[in-house]
């Protein structure tokens, strides 16, 4: 007999979760419900932020721990920062990173990882740039969703900070003011993609959006996240200063106040008792909390992962693989790189950062790994016995030290940023108002390049750097970001060619601040337009120093034979494009093939082009592969302010394929026909 559709089978897991939620909820007192809606303590216990257990009902509570660079509880694997991982353009790799962090979270007794951070990098000054993946909503969404999927094989992932969080110094006060269209098209799509991937939790941001605190933003939380996107997990506030008003927060859909009751707790109980807050709102929040506890096995005492997974060989090897895959070769004049070991006797390694354990900022994303391999240690390890490595670990070398630089066969300068330059406010430097390297390092690079023309700069940092003062004076630049605990090995492998750099820039490197949108850390009201990053550069006809998607290789790739399945598409259609990519050089290497789409004739202002697909491929010398892209037409819609909805324009479009947003050798036109 056919199943009655209105009565799914008893073993339907979603239905049984909902039944158990209702059963528990029915047995909870109001005080017990309200107790589930806040954290336990201001300071973490064993590195974990707890929500209260309820012994009577067997509710264990959440144990939240910070990411996104690794688990911030005791020792853990320190991965390259989010921005480095964004540069891999490799969602499968990011899924593996998520899975490793999920396992380590579980082994440390946690059940919620406070990551990924997917705030869009609107301006490279943002102090927390390193925590996110880049500037493009499509790329951010794909990378974030992969991370969520990996983490959630073990624990809950909390996607943060929702939304429009992109200034650090004024994060507790600022209101980012923007049109609904800019909000929908630029600042939210990546959050929606992570929700579609099943994220169990979302952290609201500290800042305001159009005047409303994000933790009390009914439009962001209730209408969009929980309404339109159907998010059925829970929202927690950002820590301590993310909430302000009890009634507004609970009405807006803020489910858990972290890290301790200030706005909720007693105040929420009183508000319900006085009738200011309907109990239904509390029930809705507690349902979400219990649902996620059940869905992730928390209520049923899912056993933690074994301690031995923490910083295990598999995870530290993965950290190295990610660091290798995130290397971006920015410049290689005269093919100085890769360094040829057989022609090197003396190699000078210069700069304070060469000997530094430079993992990134000291804020909530700080991780303590059992060891860190510095750039110098990595180079010493990889150079081999025939090469004398001369460390000159200062940014202000003496005349004698410069003589040694001049006498070397090649010189590596390690320069860049650290927690003194950028990071989370209060604990690290906050926003980076100077986009260049620290002046002492610029001087260092120029002095070294004058002393020895075979100079390579290794750059570290979590965001774009303005390099104009020195870039033309050095033949080679390798960007390593904050490369994690195994970073030194990856840097060395890139320099000696044991690894062929295949990372690409997930952000635009402008030539000066004048080419960027305004970045205002003075005022509490800031206006955000629709353009930033490559969208702004394309619109204004600027020539960035290094474009979004850019990165060189030790081999060369050729693009040919773009084929579009159809050149007329309907609203429910799929843009299907294939392209041939060949390695026409002499070394194996990785290429990131990028698809951009733009509207040829639009009745409104739209970006020249937007990233709609990317694929990282590995090719042996002489090998050719076909790369396929599929883009649903819904991805090409714009937000129509008058209709208050997404619309697809019936007009002509262009698809471009190539190795960066500014190098697009293949182009094809297509039409969208509605009805
Ligand atoms: C940060 C969050 C972090 C939380 C807990 C906040 O200040 O903004 O990203 O997860 O602290 O450490």
mmCIF file of N, CA, C and O and ligand atoms in Angstrom, residues 44 49 64-68 72 113-115 117 119 128 131 158 160-161 165 168 171-172 203-206 236-241 258-259 363-365 424-427, ligand 1:
data_model
loop_
_atom_site.group_PDB
_atom_site.id
_atom_site.type_symbol
_atom_site.label_atom_id
_atom_site.label_comp_id
_atom_site.label_asym_id
_atom_site.label_seq_id
_atom_site.Cartn_x
_atom_site.Cartn_y
_atom_site.Cartn_z
ATOM 1 N N UNK A 44 35.774 31.890 29.248
ATOM 2 C CA UNK A 44 35.614 30.479 28.867
ATOM 3 C C UNK A 44 36.086 29.533 29.966
ATOM 4 O O UNK A 44 36.974 29.866 30.746
ATOM 5 N N UNK A 49 33.111 28.140 25.757
ATOM 6 C CA UNK A 49 32.005 28.931 26.302
ATOM 7 C C UNK A 49 30.794 28.016 26.429
ATOM 8 O O UNK A 49 30.306 27.483 25.437
ATOM 9 N N UNK A 64 30.914 26.096 23.162
ATOM 10 C CA UNK A 64 31.334 26.803 21.948
ATOM 11 C C UNK A 64 32.818 27.141 22.024
ATOM 12 O O UNK A 64 33.324 27.496 23.084
ATOM 13 N N UNK A 65 33.463 27.054 20.888
ATOM 14 C CA UNK A 65 34.897 27.357 20.872
ATOM 15 C C UNK A 65 35.236 28.111 19.592
ATOM 16 O O UNK A 65 34.633 27.872 18.542
ATOM 17 N N UNK A 66 36.215 29.002 19.712
ATOM 18 C CA UNK A 66 36.541 29.832 18.550
ATOM 19 C C UNK A 66 37.306 29.091 17.472
ATOM 20 O O UNK A 66 38.078 28.190 17.746
ATOM 21 N N UNK A 67 37.107 29.500 16.257
ATOM 22 C CA UNK A 67 37.875 29.258 15.068
ATOM 23 C C UNK A 67 38.280 30.641 14.631
ATOM 24 O O UNK A 67 38.361 31.501 15.489
ATOM 25 N N UNK A 68 38.466 30.881 13.350
ATOM 26 C CA UNK A 68 38.407 29.951 12.215
ATOM 27 C C UNK A 68 39.791 29.491 11.735
ATOM 28 O O UNK A 68 39.890 28.869 10.697
ATOM 29 N N UNK A 72 40.503 27.085 19.396
ATOM 30 C CA UNK A 72 41.166 27.908 20.414
ATOM 31 C C UNK A 72 40.902 27.336 21.812
ATOM 32 O O UNK A 72 40.254 27.955 22.645
ATOM 33 N N UNK A 113 31.564 25.154 16.745
ATOM 34 C CA UNK A 113 32.772 25.883 16.343
ATOM 35 C C UNK A 113 32.351 27.254 15.817
ATOM 36 O O UNK A 113 31.514 27.343 14.912
ATOM 37 N N UNK A 114 32.937 28.303 16.402
ATOM 38 C CA UNK A 114 32.549 29.672 16.031
ATOM 39 C C UNK A 114 33.278 30.076 14.750
ATOM 40 O O UNK A 114 34.150 30.938 14.738
ATOM 41 N N UNK A 115 32.927 29.443 13.674
ATOM 42 C CA UNK A 115 33.514 29.651 12.354
ATOM 43 C C UNK A 115 32.609 28.945 11.341
ATOM 44 O O UNK A 115 31.873 28.029 11.736
ATOM 45 N N UNK A 117 34.185 32.563 9.402
ATOM 46 C CA UNK A 117 33.930 33.997 9.260
ATOM 47 C C UNK A 117 33.829 34.265 7.758
ATOM 48 O O UNK A 117 34.761 33.971 7.016
ATOM 49 N N UNK A 119 32.596 37.347 6.426
ATOM 50 C CA UNK A 119 32.314 38.756 6.092
ATOM 51 C C UNK A 119 33.093 39.171 4.862
ATOM 52 O O UNK A 119 34.282 38.870 4.731
ATOM 53 N N UNK A 128 40.189 42.489 10.595
ATOM 54 C CA UNK A 128 39.990 41.040 10.655
ATOM 55 C C UNK A 128 39.950 40.397 9.272
ATOM 56 O O UNK A 128 39.436 39.280 9.114
ATOM 57 N N UNK A 131 40.586 36.666 8.698
ATOM 58 C CA UNK A 131 39.683 35.600 9.135
ATOM 59 C C UNK A 131 38.727 35.158 8.035
ATOM 60 O O UNK A 131 38.151 34.076 8.103
ATOM 61 N N UNK A 158 29.154 27.656 13.308
ATOM 62 C CA UNK A 158 28.436 28.914 13.482
ATOM 63 C C UNK A 158 29.004 29.947 12.512
ATOM 64 O O UNK A 158 30.163 30.357 12.621
ATOM 65 N N UNK A 160 29.664 33.421 10.902
ATOM 66 C CA UNK A 160 29.700 34.756 11.508
ATOM 67 C C UNK A 160 30.322 35.762 10.558
ATOM 68 O O UNK A 160 30.996 35.362 9.623
ATOM 69 N N UNK A 161 30.132 37.028 10.741
ATOM 70 C CA UNK A 161 29.288 37.721 11.698
ATOM 71 C C UNK A 161 28.182 38.356 10.860
ATOM 72 O O UNK A 161 28.490 39.170 9.981
ATOM 73 N N UNK A 165 29.673 43.235 8.534
ATOM 74 C CA UNK A 165 30.684 43.549 9.537
ATOM 75 C C UNK A 165 32.002 43.701 8.796
ATOM 76 O O UNK A 165 32.578 42.721 8.351
ATOM 77 N N UNK A 168 36.605 47.315 12.055
ATOM 78 C CA UNK A 168 36.890 46.775 13.383
ATOM 79 C C UNK A 168 36.860 47.853 14.473
ATOM 80 O O UNK A 168 36.239 47.678 15.509
ATOM 81 N N UNK A 171 33.472 48.738 15.646
ATOM 82 C CA UNK A 171 32.505 47.633 15.484
ATOM 83 C C UNK A 171 31.368 47.669 16.495
ATOM 84 O O UNK A 171 30.283 47.170 16.233
ATOM 85 N N UNK A 172 31.600 48.257 17.667
ATOM 86 C CA UNK A 172 30.555 48.255 18.689
ATOM 87 C C UNK A 172 29.536 49.380 18.502
ATOM 88 O O UNK A 172 28.566 49.466 19.248
ATOM 89 N N UNK A 203 26.105 33.554 14.008
ATOM 90 C CA UNK A 203 26.414 34.562 15.023
ATOM 91 C C UNK A 203 26.085 35.936 14.448
ATOM 92 O O UNK A 203 26.532 36.270 13.350
ATOM 93 N N UNK A 204 25.314 36.705 15.194
ATOM 94 C CA UNK A 204 25.015 38.056 14.718
ATOM 95 C C UNK A 204 26.245 38.935 14.926
ATOM 96 O O UNK A 204 27.132 38.608 15.709
ATOM 97 N N UNK A 205 26.274 40.052 14.206
ATOM 98 C CA UNK A 205 27.439 40.942 14.275
ATOM 99 C C UNK A 205 27.232 41.998 15.362
ATOM 100 O O UNK A 205 26.114 42.235 15.811
ATOM 101 N N UNK A 206 28.324 42.645 15.763
ATOM 102 C CA UNK A 206 28.238 43.718 16.759
ATOM 103 C C UNK A 206 27.589 44.982 16.191
ATOM 104 O O UNK A 206 26.901 45.712 16.895
ATOM 105 N N UNK A 236 23.184 33.109 17.783
ATOM 106 C CA UNK A 236 23.717 33.633 19.046
ATOM 107 C C UNK A 236 24.325 35.008 18.794
ATOM 108 O O UNK A 236 24.753 35.310 17.688
ATOM 109 N N UNK A 237 24.357 35.796 19.858
ATOM 110 C CA UNK A 237 24.880 37.156 19.724
ATOM 111 C C UNK A 237 26.397 37.107 19.678
ATOM 112 O O UNK A 237 27.009 36.147 20.164
ATOM 113 N N UNK A 238 26.998 38.146 19.106
ATOM 114 C CA UNK A 238 28.439 38.276 19.294
ATOM 115 C C UNK A 238 28.649 38.696 20.751
ATOM 116 O O UNK A 238 27.749 39.221 21.416
ATOM 117 N N UNK A 239 29.835 38.452 21.220
ATOM 118 C CA UNK A 239 30.149 38.417 22.657
ATOM 119 C C UNK A 239 30.010 39.773 23.384
ATOM 120 O O UNK A 239 30.518 40.785 22.905
ATOM 121 N N UNK A 240 29.361 39.770 24.495
ATOM 122 C CA UNK A 240 29.302 40.890 25.447
ATOM 123 C C UNK A 240 28.574 42.138 24.971
ATOM 124 O O UNK A 240 27.688 42.640 25.640
ATOM 125 N N UNK A 241 28.941 42.630 23.784
ATOM 126 C CA UNK A 241 28.336 43.901 23.379
ATOM 127 C C UNK A 241 27.447 43.757 22.141
ATOM 128 O O UNK A 241 27.142 44.737 21.479
ATOM 129 N N UNK A 258 25.301 35.520 24.221
ATOM 130 C CA UNK A 258 26.618 35.035 24.653
ATOM 131 C C UNK A 258 27.443 36.227 25.125
ATOM 132 O O UNK A 258 27.248 37.332 24.657
ATOM 133 N N UNK A 259 28.383 35.996 26.052
ATOM 134 C CA UNK A 259 28.686 34.718 26.694
ATOM 135 C C UNK A 259 27.985 34.542 28.038
ATOM 136 O O UNK A 259 28.171 33.510 28.670
ATOM 137 N N UNK A 363 43.658 37.901 18.486
ATOM 138 C CA UNK A 363 42.277 38.018 18.946
ATOM 139 C C UNK A 363 41.604 36.671 19.104
ATOM 140 O O UNK A 363 42.256 35.665 19.396
ATOM 141 N N UNK A 364 40.301 36.634 18.877
ATOM 142 C CA UNK A 364 39.553 35.413 19.149
ATOM 143 C C UNK A 364 39.956 34.271 18.228
ATOM 144 O O UNK A 364 39.677 33.114 18.517
ATOM 145 N N UNK A 365 40.617 34.577 17.120
ATOM 146 C CA UNK A 365 40.991 33.490 16.208
ATOM 147 C C UNK A 365 42.382 32.935 16.506
ATOM 148 O O UNK A 365 42.885 32.079 15.783
ATOM 149 N N UNK A 424 41.996 41.697 15.369
ATOM 150 C CA UNK A 424 40.784 42.040 16.099
ATOM 151 C C UNK A 424 41.112 43.158 17.091
ATOM 152 O O UNK A 424 42.187 43.164 17.692
ATOM 153 N N UNK A 425 40.199 44.087 17.258
ATOM 154 C CA UNK A 425 40.426 45.214 18.162
ATOM 155 C C UNK A 425 40.583 44.744 19.600
ATOM 156 O O UNK A 425 40.412 43.570 19.898
ATOM 157 N N UNK A 426 40.930 45.644 20.485
ATOM 158 C CA UNK A 426 41.137 45.354 21.909
ATOM 159 C C UNK A 426 42.386 44.500 22.134
ATOM 160 O O UNK A 426 43.235 44.833 22.940
ATOM 161 N N UNK A 427 42.554 43.392 21.424
ATOM 162 C CA UNK A 427 43.685 42.489 21.666
ATOM 163 C C UNK A 427 44.776 42.588 20.601
ATOM 164 O O UNK A 427 45.927 42.284 20.864
HETATM 165 C C1 LIG B 1 34.356 37.999 18.161
HETATM 166 C C2 LIG B 1 33.841 36.666 17.652
HETATM 167 C C3 LIG B 1 34.267 35.553 18.583
HETATM 168 C C4 LIG B 1 33.794 35.866 19.978
HETATM 169 C C5 LIG B 1 34.168 34.806 21.002
HETATM 170 C C6 LIG B 1 33.984 38.212 19.619
HETATM 171 O O1 LIG B 1 34.566 39.370 20.117
HETATM 172 O O2 LIG B 1 33.854 39.052 17.370
HETATM 173 O O3 LIG B 1 34.306 36.434 16.352
HETATM 174 O O4 LIG B 1 33.776 34.332 18.124
HETATM 175 O O5 LIG B 1 34.354 37.102 20.398
HETATM 176 O O6 LIG B 1 35.518 34.803 21.260
#
